[in-house]
Tab-separated table of C-alpha atoms in Angstrom:
chain	number	residue	atom	x	y	z
A	716	MET	CA	123.575	84.232	157.042
A	717	LEU	CA	123.494	84.289	152.983
A	718	LYS	CA	120.273	85.065	151.144
A	719	VAL	CA	118.587	82.553	148.779
A	720	ILE	CA	117.018	83.689	146.209
A	721	ASP	CA	117.250	80.124	144.105
A	722	THR	CA	119.141	77.532	143.013
A	723	ILE	CA	121.218	75.970	139.748
A	724	GLU	CA	119.190	73.366	139.726
A	725	GLY	CA	115.514	74.792	140.554
A	726	SER	CA	115.881	77.333	137.379
A	727	GLY	CA	116.087	74.076	134.918
A	728	PHE	CA	118.727	76.224	132.730
A	729	PRO	CA	121.651	74.765	131.056
A	730	LEU	CA	124.815	75.225	132.978
A	731	GLY	CA	125.912	78.514	130.558
A	732	PHE	CA	123.857	79.894	128.115
A	733	ARG	CA	123.525	83.194	125.986
A	734	CYS	CA	121.656	85.526	127.684
A	735	SER	CA	122.439	88.998	125.327
A	736	GLU	CA	123.607	88.889	121.825
A	737	THR	CA	125.337	91.289	119.778
A	738	ASN	CA	126.490	91.149	116.106
A	739	GLN	CA	130.041	92.090	116.841
A	740	ARG	CA	133.064	89.857	118.644
A	741	SER	CA	136.258	91.690	120.399
A	742	SER	CA	139.205	91.956	119.061
A	743	LEU	CA	140.516	89.897	121.543
A	744	LEU	CA	138.485	86.881	120.469
A	745	LEU	CA	139.742	87.479	116.446
A	746	ASN	CA	142.994	87.667	117.110
A	747	GLN	CA	143.069	91.704	115.912
A	748	GLU	CA	144.822	94.135	117.231
A	749	GLY	CA	143.009	96.481	119.853
A	750	SER	CA	142.113	96.646	123.446
A	751	ASP	CA	139.103	95.520	124.953
A	752	SER	CA	137.418	94.067	128.545
A	753	ILE	CA	136.118	91.023	129.784
A	754	ILE	CA	133.707	91.768	132.396
A	755	VAL	CA	132.376	89.545	135.005
A	756	GLU	CA	128.717	90.551	137.410
A	757	CYS	CA	128.877	87.389	139.860
A	758	ARG	CA	126.353	87.040	142.443
A	759	ALA	CA	126.021	84.220	145.526
A	760	MET	CA	123.522	82.790	145.318
A	761	GLY	CA	123.429	80.454	148.441
A	762	ASP	CA	125.828	77.530	150.021
A	763	HIS	CA	128.934	77.410	147.474
A	764	GLN	CA	126.567	78.287	144.248
A	765	LYS	CA	127.031	80.951	142.448
A	766	GLU	CA	126.335	82.914	139.088
A	767	SER	CA	127.845	85.134	137.021
A	768	ILE	CA	126.919	86.997	133.760
A	769	VAL	CA	130.004	87.467	131.422
A	770	THR	CA	130.332	90.279	129.101
A	771	GLU	CA	132.961	89.229	125.974
A	772	GLY	CA	133.927	92.963	125.315
A	773	ILE	CA	132.384	96.418	125.899
A	774	ASN	CA	129.712	95.841	123.237
A	775	GLY	CA	129.973	91.768	123.320
A	776	THR	CA	127.478	89.463	123.588
A	777	GLN	CA	126.074	88.289	127.324
A	778	TRP	CA	126.877	84.615	128.835
A	779	ARG	CA	125.325	83.365	132.189
A	780	MET	CA	127.865	80.894	133.627
A	781	THR	CA	127.206	78.634	137.133
A	782	SER	CA	129.502	77.086	139.267
A	783	ASP	CA	129.943	75.270	142.347
A	784	GLU	CA	132.040	73.059	144.865
A	785	GLY	CA	132.049	69.848	145.704
A	786	PRO	CA	132.016	67.739	148.422
A	787	TYR	CA	135.398	68.615	149.410
A	788	LEU	CA	133.869	72.071	150.612
A	789	ASN	CA	130.214	70.627	151.336
A	790	GLY	CA	128.704	72.067	148.338
A	791	THR	CA	126.125	70.565	146.144
A	792	ASP	CA	128.536	69.667	142.662
A	793	HIS	CA	126.049	70.767	140.399
A	794	ALA	CA	128.024	72.526	138.293
A	795	PRO	CA	131.536	73.200	137.873
A	796	PHE	CA	134.014	74.254	140.475
A	797	PRO	CA	135.963	77.717	140.054
A	798	LEU	CA	139.715	76.348	139.277
A	799	GLY	CA	137.929	74.550	136.581
A	800	PHE	CA	136.570	77.140	135.016
A	801	PHE	CA	140.651	78.601	134.831
A	802	ASN	CA	142.227	75.505	133.684
A	803	ILE	CA	139.568	75.239	130.401
A	804	GLY	CA	140.543	79.290	129.702
A	805	LEU	CA	144.259	78.529	130.195
A	806	GLN	CA	143.437	75.566	127.590
A	807	ALA	CA	140.812	77.286	124.931
A	808	ASP	CA	142.385	80.578	124.661
A	809	LEU	CA	145.954	78.424	123.691
A	810	ILE	CA	144.189	76.633	121.289
A	811	ASN	CA	142.491	80.305	119.906
A	812	ARG	CA	145.529	81.182	119.271
A	813	ILE	CA	147.477	78.761	117.349
A	814	GLY	CA	144.403	78.000	115.495
A	815	HIS	CA	144.172	81.592	114.343
A	816	ILE	CA	147.909	82.145	113.500
A	817	ALA	CA	148.245	78.626	111.920
A	818	LYS	CA	145.731	79.949	109.354
A	819	ALA	CA	147.376	83.101	108.741
A	820	ARG	CA	150.599	81.712	107.824
A	821	LEU	CA	148.922	78.768	105.612
A	822	ILE	CA	150.082	76.095	107.855
A	823	GLN	CA	147.916	72.529	107.802
A	824	ILE	CA	146.981	71.280	111.366
A	825	ASP	CA	145.661	67.538	110.834
A	826	PHE	CA	144.720	67.139	114.716
A	827	LEU	CA	145.934	68.811	117.838
A	828	HIS	CA	145.410	67.774	121.681
A	829	LEU	CA	146.426	69.993	124.248
A	830	GLU	CA	146.575	68.217	128.038
A	831	LEU	CA	147.053	71.198	130.816
A	832	ASP	CA	147.685	70.777	134.390
A	833	ASN	CA	147.368	73.790	137.469
A	834	LEU	CA	148.847	73.128	140.893
A	835	TYR	CA	147.997	75.041	143.252
A	836	SER	CA	148.700	75.096	147.748
A	837	PHE	CA	147.040	76.671	150.783
A	838	SER	CA	148.820	77.462	154.350
A	839	GLY	CA	147.901	79.185	157.265
A	840	SER	CA	144.672	79.605	159.122
A	841	PHE	CA	141.286	81.171	157.794
A	842	PHE	CA	140.439	81.405	162.031
A	843	LYS	CA	143.490	83.160	162.574
A	844	GLY	CA	143.632	85.445	159.774
A	845	THR	CA	146.807	83.832	157.885
A	846	GLY	CA	145.391	81.965	155.245
A	847	GLN	CA	147.421	82.081	152.222
A	848	GLY	CA	146.685	80.840	148.667
A	849	SER	CA	149.097	79.967	146.470
A	850	ALA	CA	149.531	79.241	142.559
A	851	ASP	CA	152.522	76.687	142.516
A	852	GLY	CA	152.859	76.164	138.356
A	853	VAL	CA	151.366	74.881	135.054
A	854	GLU	CA	152.272	72.029	132.965
A	855	ILE	CA	151.491	71.885	129.602
A	856	ARG	CA	151.601	69.042	126.908
A	857	ILE	CA	150.549	70.258	123.191
A	858	LYS	CA	150.385	67.338	120.460
A	859	VAL	CA	150.008	68.211	117.096
A	860	THR	CA	150.030	66.339	113.406
A	861	SER	CA	151.121	67.872	110.813
A	862	LYS	CA	153.171	67.727	107.469
A	863	SER	CA	155.093	71.093	108.773
A	864	ASP	CA	158.778	70.953	109.879
A	865	THR	CA	159.911	70.969	113.520
A	866	ASN	CA	160.790	75.013	113.057
A	867	THR	CA	157.699	76.051	111.652
A	868	ILE	CA	155.572	74.220	114.265
A	869	ARG	CA	158.160	75.311	117.432
A	870	THR	CA	157.548	78.807	116.084
A	871	LEU	CA	153.906	78.556	116.345
A	872	ILE	CA	153.447	77.347	119.782
A	873	ASN	CA	155.812	79.971	120.734
A	874	ASP	CA	153.655	82.604	118.756
A	875	ALA	CA	150.497	81.620	120.125
A	876	ILE	CA	151.512	82.361	123.664
A	877	GLN	CA	153.235	85.615	123.022
A	878	ALA	CA	149.606	86.393	121.325
A	879	SER	CA	147.707	84.715	124.397
A	880	PRO	CA	145.902	87.319	126.798
A	881	VAL	CA	145.575	84.682	129.582
A	882	PHE	CA	149.453	83.799	129.263
A	883	ALA	CA	149.888	87.576	129.227
A	884	ALA	CA	148.200	87.535	132.636
A	885	LEU	CA	150.450	84.825	133.742
A	886	HIS	CA	153.694	85.847	133.014
A	887	THR	CA	152.939	89.538	133.937
A	888	PRO	CA	152.646	90.220	137.950
A	889	LEU	CA	149.297	92.056	138.330
A	890	MET	CA	148.904	94.453	141.458
A	891	ASN	CA	145.014	93.621	141.287
A	892	THR	CA	142.895	96.594	142.310
A	893	PHE	CA	139.538	96.500	144.626
A	894	ALA	CA	136.516	98.484	145.532
A	895	ILE	CA	134.027	97.730	148.511
A	896	TYR	CA	130.715	99.180	148.883
A	897	VAL	CA	128.479	98.404	151.971
A	898	ASN	CA	124.783	98.433	152.010
A	899	GLY	CA	124.862	100.724	149.038
A	900	LYS	CA	127.825	102.979	149.663
A	901	ARG	CA	131.165	103.012	149.167
A	902	ARG	CA	133.910	102.560	151.448
A	903	ASN	CA	137.700	103.213	151.827
A	904	VAL	CA	139.911	100.071	150.706
A	905	ILE	CA	142.723	99.129	152.831
A	906	GLY	CA	145.614	97.099	153.287
A	907	ILE	CA	145.493	95.802	149.352
A	908	HIS	CA	145.513	97.766	146.374
A	909	SER	CA	142.395	99.996	145.590
A	910	SER	CA	140.601	100.709	142.772
A	911	THR	CA	140.848	104.041	141.324
A	912	ALA	CA	138.068	103.397	138.835
A	913	GLN	CA	134.193	105.372	139.125
A	914	ASP	CA	131.863	103.118	141.135
A	915	LYS	CA	130.290	100.459	139.408
A	916	GLN	CA	126.506	99.716	139.316
A	917	ASP	CA	125.180	96.569	141.712
A	918	PRO	CA	124.308	94.301	139.566
A	919	PHE	CA	121.430	93.548	141.868
A	920	LYS	CA	120.088	96.979	140.818
A	921	LYS	CA	121.412	96.913	137.131
A	922	TYR	CA	119.000	93.627	136.482
A	923	THR	CA	115.715	93.822	137.047
A	924	LYS	CA	114.771	90.192	136.711
A	925	LEU	CA	117.438	86.673	136.632
A	926	PRO	CA	119.113	86.005	133.378
A	927	SER	CA	117.266	83.435	131.068
A	928	PRO	CA	118.322	82.067	127.784
A	929	LEU	CA	117.954	83.944	124.539
A	930	GLN	CA	114.237	82.722	123.084
A	931	ASN	CA	114.905	80.746	120.158
A	932	ASP	CA	117.910	80.507	120.369
A	933	PHE	CA	119.918	77.484	119.454
A	934	ASP	CA	120.020	74.324	122.279
A	935	GLN	CA	122.997	75.073	124.548
A	936	ALA	CA	122.562	72.062	127.149
A	937	ASP	CA	125.844	70.855	126.223
A	938	LEU	CA	127.990	73.984	126.520
A	939	ILE	CA	128.787	73.420	129.827
A	940	THR	CA	128.429	69.591	131.145
A	941	LYS	CA	128.751	67.390	134.170
A	942	ILE	CA	130.870	64.444	132.878
A	943	PRO	CA	130.723	60.836	134.828
A	944	PHE	CA	133.507	60.031	136.524
A	945	VAL	CA	134.281	57.797	139.765
A	946	SER	CA	137.679	57.861	140.945
A	947	SER	CA	139.232	55.436	143.394
A	948	GLU	CA	139.784	57.844	145.938
A	949	GLU	CA	138.187	58.966	149.413
A	950	VAL	CA	136.254	62.327	149.312
A	951	GLN	CA	138.434	64.560	151.754
A	952	THR	CA	136.701	67.691	152.869
A	953	MET	CA	139.461	70.689	152.383
A	954	PRO	CA	141.235	71.921	155.899
A	955	SER	CA	140.636	75.609	157.039
A	956	GLU	CA	143.745	75.232	158.683
A	957	SER	CA	147.085	73.757	157.365
A	958	THR	CA	150.666	73.524	157.063
A	959	ARG	CA	150.337	73.483	153.173
A	960	SER	CA	147.914	71.331	151.880
A	961	GLY	CA	147.861	71.175	147.647
A	962	LEU	CA	145.144	71.313	144.698
A	963	CYS	CA	145.706	69.784	140.971
A	964	VAL	CA	143.588	70.481	138.720
A	965	LYS	CA	144.016	68.532	135.073
A	966	GLY	CA	142.374	68.850	131.949
A	967	GLN	CA	142.211	68.169	128.155
A	968	SER	CA	141.130	69.807	125.011
A	969	GLU	CA	140.520	68.842	121.173
A	970	LEU	CA	140.585	71.078	118.235
A	971	ASN	CA	137.366	69.604	116.402
A	972	ASN	CA	137.952	72.518	113.664
A	973	THR	CA	137.754	75.842	112.990
A	974	LYS	CA	134.466	76.039	112.173
A	975	THR	CA	133.001	74.382	115.719
A	976	GLY	CA	135.310	75.045	118.206
A	977	VAL	CA	137.363	73.773	121.073
A	978	ILE	CA	136.153	70.539	123.048
A	979	SER	CA	137.691	70.784	126.726
A	980	GLU	CA	137.122	68.945	129.855
A	981	THR	CA	138.612	69.480	133.365
A	982	THR	CA	138.704	67.453	136.372
A	983	LEU	CA	139.325	68.396	139.937
A	984	GLU	CA	142.238	65.663	140.727
A	985	ARG	CA	143.584	66.644	144.352
A	986	PRO	CA	140.952	67.301	146.779
A	987	VAL	CA	139.252	64.352	144.828
A	988	GLY	CA	136.369	66.543	142.794
A	989	SER	CA	133.834	66.013	139.711
A	990	LYS	CA	134.753	66.432	135.737
A	991	PHE	CA	133.054	68.905	133.254
A	992	GLY	CA	132.839	69.596	129.670
A	993	PHE	CA	132.929	72.799	128.071
A	994	LYS	CA	132.627	73.844	124.346
A	995	THR	CA	134.221	76.984	123.446
A	996	ASP	CA	133.711	78.922	120.035
A	997	GLU	CA	137.368	80.510	119.397
A	998	PHE	CA	136.804	81.080	115.551
A	999	SER	CA	133.380	82.343	114.038
A	1000	THR	CA	132.709	85.586	113.713
A	1001	GLN	CA	128.959	85.031	115.783
A	1002	SER	CA	129.185	83.768	119.282
A	1003	THR	CA	128.038	80.410	119.491
A	1004	ALA	CA	129.597	79.617	122.337
A	1005	PRO	CA	132.054	81.333	125.437
A	1006	SER	CA	135.688	81.818	124.516
A	1007	GLY	CA	137.979	80.436	126.532
A	1008	LEU	CA	139.559	84.332	128.091
A	1009	SER	CA	135.861	84.373	129.072
A	1010	TYR	CA	135.625	81.330	131.033
A	1011	LEU	CA	138.609	82.082	132.620
A	1012	CYS	CA	137.723	85.693	133.604
A	1013	ALA	CA	134.600	83.985	135.253
A	1014	GLY	CA	136.454	81.757	137.284
A	1015	ILE	CA	138.816	84.505	138.728
A	1016	ALA	CA	135.461	85.883	139.952
A	1017	PHE	CA	134.114	82.125	141.045
A	1018	CYS	CA	137.043	81.584	143.083
A	1019	TYR	CA	137.584	85.110	144.968
A	1020	MET	CA	133.387	84.542	145.865
A	1021	THR	CA	134.253	80.897	147.425
A	1022	GLN	CA	137.240	82.231	149.453
A	1023	LEU	CA	134.458	85.291	150.401
A	1024	LEU	CA	132.098	82.631	151.072
A	1025	ARG	CA	134.588	80.410	153.042
A	1026	TYR	CA	135.772	83.088	155.342
A	1027	SER	CA	132.279	84.814	156.045
A	1028	GLU	CA	131.083	80.987	157.288
A	1029	TYR	CA	134.014	80.135	159.441
A	1030	LEU	CA	133.546	83.424	161.103
A	1031	LYS	CA	129.646	83.487	161.219
A	1032	TYR	CA	129.642	86.906	159.504
A	1033	LYS	CA	126.043	88.311	159.411
A	1034	ILE	CA	126.376	88.862	155.524
A	1035	SER	CA	123.115	88.746	153.532
A	1036	ASP	CA	124.315	89.538	149.751
A	1037	ILE	CA	127.453	89.246	148.155
A	1038	ARG	CA	127.694	90.054	144.547
A	1039	MET	CA	130.708	91.660	142.471
A	1040	VAL	CA	131.722	93.261	139.316
A	1041	GLN	CA	135.032	92.713	137.927
A	1042	VAL	CA	136.684	94.192	134.785
A	1043	ASN	CA	139.397	92.488	133.208
A	1044	PRO	CA	141.298	94.287	130.586
A	1045	PHE	CA	143.457	93.074	127.759
A	1046	HIS	CA	145.563	94.251	124.490
A	1047	LEU	CA	146.793	92.940	121.455
A	1048	HIS	CA	149.375	94.398	119.306
A	1049	GLY	CA	150.641	93.515	115.913
A	1050	SER	CA	149.480	91.185	113.295
A	1051	THR	CA	149.461	87.069	113.697
A	1052	SER	CA	150.532	87.292	109.383
A	1053	GLN	CA	153.559	89.303	110.530
A	1054	HIS	CA	154.850	87.358	112.868
A	1055	HIS	CA	154.896	89.802	115.959
A	1056	LEU	CA	150.991	89.799	117.385
A	1057	LYS	CA	151.358	90.063	121.436
A	1058	ALA	CA	148.813	90.482	124.284
A	1059	PHE	CA	148.963	91.772	127.750
A	1060	ALA	CA	147.428	91.983	129.985
A	1061	ASP	CA	146.358	94.671	132.619
A	1062	PRO	CA	145.518	94.086	136.807
A	1063	VAL	CA	141.995	93.015	137.587
A	1064	ASP	CA	139.627	95.620	139.077
A	1065	THR	CA	137.042	94.353	141.350
A	1066	HIS	CA	134.374	95.988	143.118
A	1067	LEU	CA	132.780	94.022	145.726
A	1068	PHE	CA	129.204	94.580	146.669
A	1069	LEU	CA	128.295	92.979	150.421
A	1070	ASN	CA	124.736	93.875	152.387
A	1071	GLY	CA	124.871	93.045	156.094
A	1072	GLU	CA	125.064	93.745	159.465
A	1073	GLU	CA	128.500	93.857	159.786
A	1074	ALA	CA	130.370	96.881	160.331
A	1075	ASP	CA	132.652	98.364	157.701
A	1076	ASP	CA	135.954	96.844	159.151
A	1077	VAL	CA	135.047	93.819	159.397
A	1078	MET	CA	133.509	94.013	155.388
A	1079	GLN	CA	137.024	95.123	154.588
A	1080	ASN	CA	138.784	92.640	156.236
A	1081	LEU	CA	136.480	90.089	154.249
A	1082	LEU	CA	137.577	91.912	151.256
A	1083	THR	CA	141.034	91.828	152.523
A	1084	MET	CA	140.969	87.949	153.597
A	1085	GLY	CA	139.022	87.276	150.207
A	1086	ALA	CA	141.889	88.488	148.071
A	1087	LYS	CA	144.371	86.406	149.700
A	1088	THR	CA	143.115	83.034	149.708
A	1089	CYS	CA	142.333	82.784	146.785
A	1090	TYR	CA	144.539	80.887	143.986
A	1091	LEU	CA	143.443	83.030	141.069
A	1092	HIS	CA	144.327	86.142	142.561
A	1093	ALA	CA	147.714	84.167	143.639
A	1094	ALA	CA	148.072	83.788	139.961
A	1095	LEU	CA	148.307	86.771	138.386
A	1096	SER	CA	150.324	88.715	141.560
A	1097	THR	CA	153.309	86.491	140.531
A	1098	GLN	CA	154.976	85.837	137.307
A	1099	ILE	CA	154.339	81.802	136.417
A	1100	ILE	CA	156.194	80.496	133.388
A	1101	PRO	CA	154.630	77.777	132.239
A	1102	GLN	CA	156.684	74.344	131.339
A	1103	ILE	CA	155.601	73.324	127.529
A	1104	SER	CA	156.138	70.064	126.122
A	1105	ILE	CA	155.699	69.729	122.254
A	1106	TYR	CA	154.899	66.623	120.486
A	1107	LEU	CA	154.749	66.507	116.606
A	1108	ASN	CA	153.513	63.638	115.118
A	1109	ASP	CA	154.135	62.024	118.385
A	1110	GLU	CA	158.082	63.255	118.730
A	1111	VAL	CA	159.139	65.229	121.359
A	1112	ILE	CA	160.548	68.667	119.735
């Protein structure tokens, strides 16, 4: 039985806030050549509530983010669903790259609107250990208002995709790696790719108190918000056993301006879920909101955590604590002005910390099944080429 320390709603804090600050933003976020990692330290809070501290680069600002599931998984629906974070991250990071490259090339964009759909599916059985999560595609519609010609805008979009670390992760099948620690001791990983990295510190031991907003910080209540949304469809519980069941996440974003960043929203349309709004800061040298890249990396950890919770709940494992440290390395080579900025993604390295009464082989099985059923690890382990439609001044190009 998972030990419950606190709840999202009980803290009284915003769903997302800045919990430490530096004067340095990662080169990944500013479209500058270099290598860096987004680090996610995640814990299960109880039921399907989860909390992460996301560090934007090795020496970057830290953000606290929360996630939950809706009634389709018997969650409390107090915070965004994990796949929504991934959807937002794809949207915002692409707009980041479009905005930076347009500015470097003196391309004036009067309006930029993006719609992005993610498709997933689940097959097999949790109970029988045959469950498998799959990522089935990404569909993007980009709408631009500009005086620039068709070839300029098409080249801009194509170059932005090449410069996006999140799209590099989609285009490149990654062999993600894992490490497991049971009751404080690292154990061998069997059946999936084992991490060769040195031991990570358990977040429970690293942080002496729960994260809280910085004193005298700006109002962050609107960084992550729940948007009123009523669907005509009936909410259905996600099956734990299925020949094949589909999920659809839809999102849309607008570039507000290159000072205030991107306004985005995401909705779980199948099964019926809630709608959430996100703000990102993709352009300033100071962190006024998380980046899309950070939201996306948090989504990977949250999704994996959901599968761990589902599997341990179904099989009634005696596990009291679940935490993880997830390292997401990315690289940028080249420059925006010279038309050859290219992004690369390395495998995600996840270190899972489990406390409980179960034997090591049971804990190992949980690690493996979580990875097999995680939709976002599936998305990263296969090549996904998004279907992209571009509209310039309301005309398809």
